[in-house]
Amino acid sequence: MKRLILIAGVVAVTAFMLTWFVRPPADDTATGSRVSAPKDIEALSAGSAVVVIARPQGEPRVETVFNSPFMVQEFAVTERWKGDPPATLAVRMEGSPADNKDVSPQREYVLYLNPFEFERGVSTGQWWISGAGVDGIFVVDGDSALRIRHDPASPIKERQSIPSLRAAVGG
Amino acid sequence: MSGRCKVPVAVVAGTIVGVGGSQVAFAYELFDGCHYVTPTLKWKPALKSQTYLDEAQATAWAWTSTSTPISLTQASSGANVTLASGNWGSTEHDGYMRMNDGGPWYCGASGHWDQGTIAWLNTYYTDGYSSTKKKSVWVHEVGHSLGLAHSGEGAACSVIPIMAPETSDRYGRCSKSTPQTDDVNGINFLY
C-alpha cells in the first residue's frame, strides 16, 4: 500500500513538473483576434508599406478608443529600407506610455509600418506597426535586432541580424 | 503586469495522467485560471448598428448551447458580458476583449474577474465580414471573457479551437464559428 501511494505521488509530482515546464504561460497580453499574421520576416516586410530604422523623439501622447489607451510616439527616421516616408513618423501603439516603457529615446528601432486609418483610404497621418502592433518592432542591439513585443503565437524569430532583416526587405 | 493574479493550479489541471502514467495534454490555455464566479451570466448588446444584433444573439447561444454550465441570458442591466461593436481602426485586430474600464484583463484577489468584460468587434474589418465570420470573432472574444486564452494556432481543422488567435486560420482555413471540443474542455475545467 505504501509503495502504491509512493508511486502515485511520484506520478503526480512528475505530471506537475512536466506540465509546468512544457506548457507555455498563457498569453496575458493578447486578448484580441488577429485578422491574420505574417508567417515569416519576408511576409512581414512584404506586408509593410514602410520599413525604417528610427529613434523616438519627444514626449508620447495618448489617444483613447472606447476607453482603451493608445500611445502615439514620434520617431525620427535614420535609415529608410522600404518606401519613402517623411523624416518623422507618428507611430500608434497599443497601451499607455506606462505599458510601452521599452520604447526609449536612447535606442534605435527597426520599424515595419503601414498607414493607420479609421476609414479605408483616408490617412490619419499616423502609422501602425505591422503584424498587429506586435511583430514589426525590433530594438537595435549592435548588429542584431530584438523583437520587443512578445506574442507566443508569433512565428517571427525574436532575435535577427540586421543584415538578414535588410536582406528580407530586399534592400 | 501588476494586479494580475497567478493561480498555478489552473496550469496543473491542463494535464491528465492516464493509466500507466501516460500524459494526455489539453491544448487549451487559461488566463492563469481567472474567470467569472458563476457560469450563469447576463449579457447585453452595445452595437454600432442593429445589423449586428443577430450575430450577438447567435454568439451568446453558441456558448449557452455547449455541453458546459455556461448560460448567457440577454439582459438590459446587470450584464457581466457586453457584446459591443465599434471602429478601432486598422489595428489588424478584428476583435478585442477588454474589461469594463477599458483595460486589458486582470484578476481580482479572489482569482475571479472583479468587473464585467466587453467582447468587441472592430467594425473597421467586420463591416466587410459575413454573418458567420462576425460570429467566429465574437465567439472567440467571449471565450476570452469566460477565461480562455489563445491556443491551437495552425492546428488541424479537425481539432482547431475557437480560441485560435487568427481569423484567417480559425475561420478562413477551418470555417469555425462555434466553440470546439478543446474550448469546451477548458470551460468545463474552469466552471
Coordinates of C-alpha atoms in Angstrom, one line a residue:
Chain A
M1 CA 0.0 0.0 0.0
K2 CA 2.8 2.4 0.9
R3 CA 4.5 1.6 -2.3
L4 CA 1.4 2.3 -4.3
I5 CA 1.0 5.7 -2.6
L6 CA 4.7 6.5 -3.3
I7 CA 4.2 5.6 -7.0
A8 CA 1.1 7.7 -7.2
G9 CA 2.9 10.6 -5.5
V10 CA 5.8 10.4 -7.9
V11 CA 3.5 10.3 -10.9
A12 CA 1.6 13.3 -9.7
V13 CA 4.7 15.3 -9.0
T14 CA 6.2 14.3 -12.4
A15 CA 3.0 15.3 -14.1
F16 CA 3.1 18.7 -12.3
M17 CA 6.7 19.3 -13.3
L18 CA 6.2 18.3 -16.9
T19 CA 3.2 20.5 -17.3
W20 CA 4.9 23.4 -15.6
F21 CA 7.9 23.3 -17.8
V22 CA 6.3 22.1 -21.1
R23 CA 3.2 24.2 -21.1
P24 CA 3.9 27.8 -22.1
P25 CA 2.4 30.6 -20.0
A26 CA -0.9 31.9 -21.2
D27 CA -0.6 34.8 -23.5
D28 CA -1.5 37.5 -21.0
T29 CA -1.5 40.5 -23.3
A30 CA -3.2 39.5 -26.5
T31 CA -6.9 39.1 -26.0
G32 CA -7.6 40.2 -29.5
S33 CA -8.4 38.3 -32.6
R34 CA -5.9 38.9 -35.3
V35 CA -7.2 39.3 -38.8
S36 CA -4.1 37.3 -40.0
A37 CA -0.4 37.1 -39.2
P38 CA 2.8 37.1 -41.2
K39 CA 4.4 33.7 -41.2
D40 CA 8.0 35.0 -41.5
I41 CA 10.1 38.1 -41.8
E42 CA 9.7 38.2 -45.6
A43 CA 5.9 38.3 -45.3
L44 CA 6.2 41.0 -42.6
S45 CA 8.3 43.0 -45.0
A46 CA 6.1 42.5 -48.0
G47 CA 3.0 43.5 -45.9
S48 CA 4.6 46.8 -44.8
A49 CA 4.5 50.0 -46.8
V50 CA 7.5 51.3 -44.9
V51 CA 10.5 49.8 -43.2
V52 CA 12.9 52.1 -41.4
I53 CA 15.3 52.4 -38.6
A54 CA 14.2 55.2 -36.3
R55 CA 14.6 56.8 -32.9
P56 CA 11.8 58.0 -30.6
Q57 CA 11.8 61.8 -30.1
G58 CA 9.8 64.0 -27.8
E59 CA 7.1 63.0 -25.3
P60 CA 4.4 60.5 -26.4
R61 CA 0.8 61.5 -26.3
V62 CA -2.2 59.3 -25.6
E63 CA -5.4 58.8 -27.6
T64 CA -8.2 56.6 -26.4
V65 CA -10.6 54.4 -28.3
F66 CA -13.5 53.2 -26.3
N67 CA -11.7 53.9 -23.1
S68 CA -8.6 52.0 -24.2
P69 CA -5.4 53.9 -24.4
F70 CA -3.2 54.1 -27.5
M71 CA 0.2 55.8 -27.3
V72 CA 1.3 58.0 -30.2
Q73 CA 5.1 58.4 -30.3
E74 CA 7.1 60.5 -32.9
F75 CA 10.1 58.7 -34.4
A76 CA 13.0 60.4 -36.3
V77 CA 13.9 58.2 -39.3
T78 CA 17.6 57.5 -39.6
E79 CA 17.5 54.8 -42.3
R80 CA 15.0 54.0 -45.0
W81 CA 14.8 50.4 -46.1
K82 CA 11.5 50.4 -47.8
G83 CA 9.2 53.2 -49.0
D84 CA 9.8 56.9 -48.9
P85 CA 8.5 58.1 -45.6
P86 CA 8.9 61.6 -44.2
A87 CA 11.7 62.4 -41.7
T88 CA 9.5 61.9 -38.7
L89 CA 6.7 59.4 -38.2
A90 CA 3.9 59.4 -35.6
V91 CA 3.6 55.7 -34.6
R92 CA 0.5 54.5 -32.9
M93 CA 0.9 51.7 -30.3
E94 CA -1.5 49.8 -28.1
G95 CA -1.4 50.8 -24.4
S96 CA -0.3 53.8 -22.4
P97 CA 3.3 55.1 -22.1
A98 CA 3.5 53.1 -18.9
D99 CA 2.8 50.0 -21.0
N100 CA 5.4 51.0 -23.5
K101 CA 8.4 51.7 -21.3
D102 CA 10.5 49.5 -23.6
V103 CA 10.4 52.3 -26.2
S104 CA 13.2 54.6 -25.3
P105 CA 14.7 57.7 -27.0
Q106 CA 18.1 56.2 -26.1
R107 CA 17.6 53.3 -28.5
E108 CA 17.0 52.8 -32.2
Y109 CA 14.3 50.6 -33.6
V110 CA 13.6 48.7 -36.8
L111 CA 10.0 49.5 -37.6
Y112 CA 7.7 47.8 -40.1
L113 CA 4.8 50.2 -40.7
N114 CA 1.6 50.8 -42.5
P115 CA -0.6 54.0 -42.6
F116 CA -3.1 53.9 -39.8
E117 CA -6.7 54.7 -40.7
F118 CA -10.2 54.7 -39.3
E119 CA -11.8 55.0 -42.8
R120 CA -10.4 53.0 -45.6
G121 CA -8.1 55.0 -47.8
V122 CA -8.2 58.1 -45.5
S123 CA -4.9 58.6 -43.7
T124 CA -4.8 59.8 -40.2
G125 CA -1.2 60.8 -40.5
Q126 CA -0.3 58.1 -38.1
W127 CA 1.5 54.8 -38.7
W128 CA 0.7 51.3 -37.3
I129 CA 3.3 48.6 -36.5
S130 CA 2.7 45.8 -39.0
G131 CA 1.8 42.4 -37.5
A132 CA -1.0 43.6 -35.3
G133 CA 1.3 46.1 -33.4
V134 CA 3.4 43.2 -32.2
D135 CA 5.6 41.6 -34.9
G136 CA 7.1 44.7 -36.6
I137 CA 9.1 46.5 -33.9
F138 CA 12.7 45.4 -33.1
V139 CA 15.2 47.2 -30.9
V140 CA 18.7 47.6 -32.5
D141 CA 21.3 45.8 -30.4
G142 CA 24.7 46.1 -32.2
D143 CA 24.5 44.2 -35.5
S144 CA 21.3 42.4 -34.5
A145 CA 17.8 43.4 -33.6
L146 CA 15.5 42.0 -30.9
R147 CA 11.7 42.0 -31.2
I148 CA 10.3 43.8 -28.2
R149 CA 6.7 42.6 -28.3
H150 CA 6.2 39.1 -27.1
D151 CA 3.3 37.2 -28.6
P152 CA 3.9 33.5 -28.1
A153 CA 1.9 32.8 -31.2
S154 CA 4.1 34.8 -33.4
P155 CA 6.4 32.8 -35.8
I156 CA 8.7 35.8 -36.2
K157 CA 12.1 35.0 -34.6
E158 CA 12.8 37.2 -31.6
R159 CA 16.4 38.0 -32.5
Q160 CA 17.6 38.5 -36.0
S161 CA 20.7 40.0 -37.6
I162 CA 20.4 43.5 -39.1
P163 CA 21.8 42.3 -42.5
S164 CA 19.2 39.4 -42.6
L165 CA 16.4 41.8 -41.8
R166 CA 17.6 44.2 -44.5
A167 CA 18.0 41.3 -47.0
A168 CA 14.4 40.2 -46.3
V169 CA 13.2 43.7 -47.3
G170 CA 15.2 43.4 -50.5
G171 CA 17.4 46.4 -49.7
Chain B
M1 CA 1.8 43.0 -15.1
S2 CA 0.8 44.3 -11.7
G3 CA -2.5 43.5 -10.2
R4 CA -2.8 40.2 -12.1
C5 CA -3.4 37.0 -10.3
K6 CA -1.2 34.0 -10.6
V7 CA -3.0 30.8 -9.9
P8 CA -0.8 27.9 -11.0
V9 CA -3.4 25.3 -10.1
A10 CA -5.1 26.1 -13.4
V11 CA -1.9 25.2 -15.2
V12 CA -1.6 21.9 -13.4
A13 CA -5.1 20.8 -14.4
G14 CA -4.2 21.2 -18.1
T15 CA -2.8 17.7 -18.0
I16 CA -4.4 14.3 -17.2
V17 CA -2.2 11.5 -16.2
G18 CA -3.7 8.4 -17.8
V19 CA -3.3 4.7 -16.9
G20 CA 0.4 3.8 -16.7
G21 CA 1.4 7.4 -16.3
S22 CA 0.9 8.4 -20.0
Q23 CA 0.2 12.0 -20.4
V24 CA -2.8 13.5 -22.3
A25 CA -2.1 17.2 -22.6
F26 CA -5.0 19.6 -23.1
A27 CA -4.3 22.3 -25.6
Y28 CA -6.4 25.0 -24.1
E29 CA -4.8 27.9 -22.4
L30 CA -6.1 30.0 -19.5
F31 CA -5.6 33.5 -18.1
D32 CA -4.0 31.9 -15.0
G33 CA -7.4 30.4 -14.2
C34 CA -9.1 33.7 -13.8
H35 CA -12.8 33.6 -14.7
Y36 CA -16.3 34.6 -13.6
V37 CA -17.5 33.5 -10.2
T38 CA -20.6 31.9 -11.7
P39 CA -21.3 30.3 -15.1
T40 CA -24.8 31.8 -15.1
L41 CA -24.2 35.1 -16.8
K42 CA -26.1 38.0 -18.3
W43 CA -25.0 39.8 -21.5
K44 CA -26.1 43.0 -23.2
P45 CA -25.5 44.4 -26.7
A46 CA -23.8 47.7 -27.3
L47 CA -23.8 47.9 -31.0
K48 CA -22.7 50.4 -33.7
S49 CA -25.9 49.4 -35.5
Q50 CA -28.6 46.9 -35.0
T51 CA -27.3 45.0 -38.0
Y52 CA -25.0 43.2 -35.5
L53 CA -27.8 42.1 -33.1
D54 CA -28.4 38.7 -34.8
E55 CA -24.7 37.8 -34.6
A56 CA -24.6 38.9 -31.0
Q57 CA -27.5 36.7 -30.1
A58 CA -26.1 33.8 -32.1
T59 CA -22.8 34.2 -30.2
A60 CA -24.5 34.0 -26.8
W61 CA -26.4 31.0 -27.9
A62 CA -23.3 29.4 -29.3
W63 CA -21.8 29.3 -25.8
T64 CA -25.0 28.6 -24.0
S65 CA -25.7 25.5 -26.1
T66 CA -22.4 23.9 -25.4
S67 CA -22.0 20.9 -23.0
T68 CA -20.8 23.3 -20.3
P69 CA -22.5 25.1 -17.4
I70 CA -22.3 28.4 -19.3
S71 CA -25.6 30.2 -19.6
L72 CA -25.7 33.6 -21.3
T73 CA -29.0 35.4 -21.0
Q74 CA -29.7 38.8 -22.6
A75 CA -30.5 41.5 -20.1
S76 CA -30.8 45.2 -20.1
S77 CA -29.0 45.8 -16.8
G78 CA -26.5 44.0 -14.6
A79 CA -24.7 42.4 -17.6
N80 CA -21.5 40.5 -16.9
V81 CA -20.6 40.5 -20.6
T82 CA -21.2 43.2 -23.1
L83 CA -21.1 42.4 -26.8
A84 CA -20.0 45.6 -28.5
S85 CA -19.1 46.8 -32.0
G86 CA -17.2 49.8 -32.9
N87 CA -14.4 51.2 -35.1
W88 CA -10.9 50.7 -33.6
G89 CA -9.2 51.5 -36.9
S90 CA -6.7 49.4 -38.9
T91 CA -5.0 47.7 -36.0
E92 CA -5.0 44.3 -37.7
H93 CA -7.3 43.1 -34.9
D94 CA -10.9 42.3 -35.8
G95 CA -11.8 41.7 -32.2
Y96 CA -10.8 42.6 -28.7
M97 CA -11.7 41.6 -25.1
R98 CA -11.5 44.4 -22.6
M99 CA -12.5 44.8 -19.0
N100 CA -15.4 47.3 -18.5
D101 CA -12.9 50.0 -17.5
G102 CA -11.2 49.7 -21.0
G103 CA -8.1 48.0 -19.7
P104 CA -6.7 44.6 -20.5
W105 CA -7.6 41.6 -18.4
Y106 CA -6.7 41.4 -14.8
C107 CA -7.8 39.3 -11.9
G108 CA -9.4 40.3 -8.6
A109 CA -7.8 39.0 -5.5
S110 CA -10.2 36.1 -5.3
G111 CA -9.0 34.7 -8.7
H112 CA -12.1 36.0 -10.5
W113 CA -12.8 38.9 -12.7
D114 CA -13.7 41.8 -10.4
Q115 CA -15.7 43.6 -13.1
G116 CA -17.6 42.9 -16.3
T117 CA -15.9 42.3 -19.7
I118 CA -16.6 43.7 -23.1
A119 CA -16.2 41.5 -26.2
W120 CA -15.6 43.9 -29.1
L121 CA -15.9 43.5 -32.8
N122 CA -13.7 46.0 -34.7
T123 CA -16.1 47.2 -37.4
Y124 CA -13.2 48.6 -39.5
Y125 CA -12.8 44.9 -40.5
T126 CA -16.1 43.3 -39.5
D127 CA -18.4 45.5 -41.5
G128 CA -17.0 43.6 -44.5
Y129 CA -17.5 40.2 -42.9
S130 CA -20.3 37.7 -43.5
S131 CA -22.6 37.0 -40.6
T132 CA -20.9 33.7 -39.7
K133 CA -17.4 35.3 -39.8
K134 CA -18.5 38.0 -37.4
K135 CA -19.8 35.3 -35.1
S136 CA -16.5 33.5 -35.3
V137 CA -14.7 36.6 -34.0
W138 CA -17.3 37.2 -31.3
V139 CA -17.4 33.7 -30.0
H140 CA -13.6 33.9 -29.8
E141 CA -13.8 37.1 -27.8
V142 CA -16.5 35.8 -25.5
G143 CA -14.2 32.8 -24.9
H144 CA -11.6 35.3 -23.6
S145 CA -14.4 36.8 -21.4
L146 CA -15.1 33.3 -20.0
G147 CA -11.4 32.8 -19.1
L148 CA -9.8 31.1 -22.2
A149 CA -6.6 32.4 -23.7
H150 CA -5.3 31.8 -27.2
S151 CA -4.4 28.2 -28.2
G152 CA -4.3 25.9 -31.2
E153 CA -2.8 28.2 -33.8
G154 CA -2.2 26.3 -37.0
A155 CA -3.8 23.1 -35.7
A156 CA -5.6 20.7 -38.0
C157 CA -9.1 21.8 -38.8
S158 CA -10.5 18.7 -37.0
V159 CA -9.2 19.9 -33.7
I160 CA -8.6 23.7 -34.1
P161 CA -10.3 25.6 -31.2
I162 CA -12.3 28.7 -31.5
M163 CA -9.5 30.3 -29.4
A164 CA -7.0 30.0 -32.3
P165 CA -5.7 33.6 -32.5
E166 CA -6.1 34.4 -36.2
T167 CA -9.4 34.7 -38.0
S168 CA -7.7 33.8 -41.3
D169 CA -6.8 30.5 -39.6
R170 CA -9.8 29.7 -37.4
Y171 CA -12.4 30.8 -39.9
G172 CA -10.7 31.4 -43.2
R173 CA -9.0 28.0 -43.3
C174 CA -11.2 25.9 -40.9
S175 CA -14.7 27.6 -41.0
K176 CA -15.1 27.5 -37.3
S177 CA -17.6 29.8 -35.7
T178 CA -18.7 27.9 -32.6
P179 CA -16.8 26.5 -29.5
Q180 CA -14.9 23.3 -30.2
T181 CA -14.0 20.3 -28.1
D182 CA -10.9 21.9 -26.7
D183 CA -12.8 25.1 -25.8
V184 CA -15.5 23.1 -24.0
N185 CA -12.8 21.2 -22.1
G186 CA -11.3 24.5 -20.9
I187 CA -14.6 25.9 -19.8
N188 CA -15.6 22.7 -18.0
F189 CA -12.3 22.9 -16.2
L190 CA -12.9 26.5 -15.1
Y191 CA -16.6 26.1 -14.2

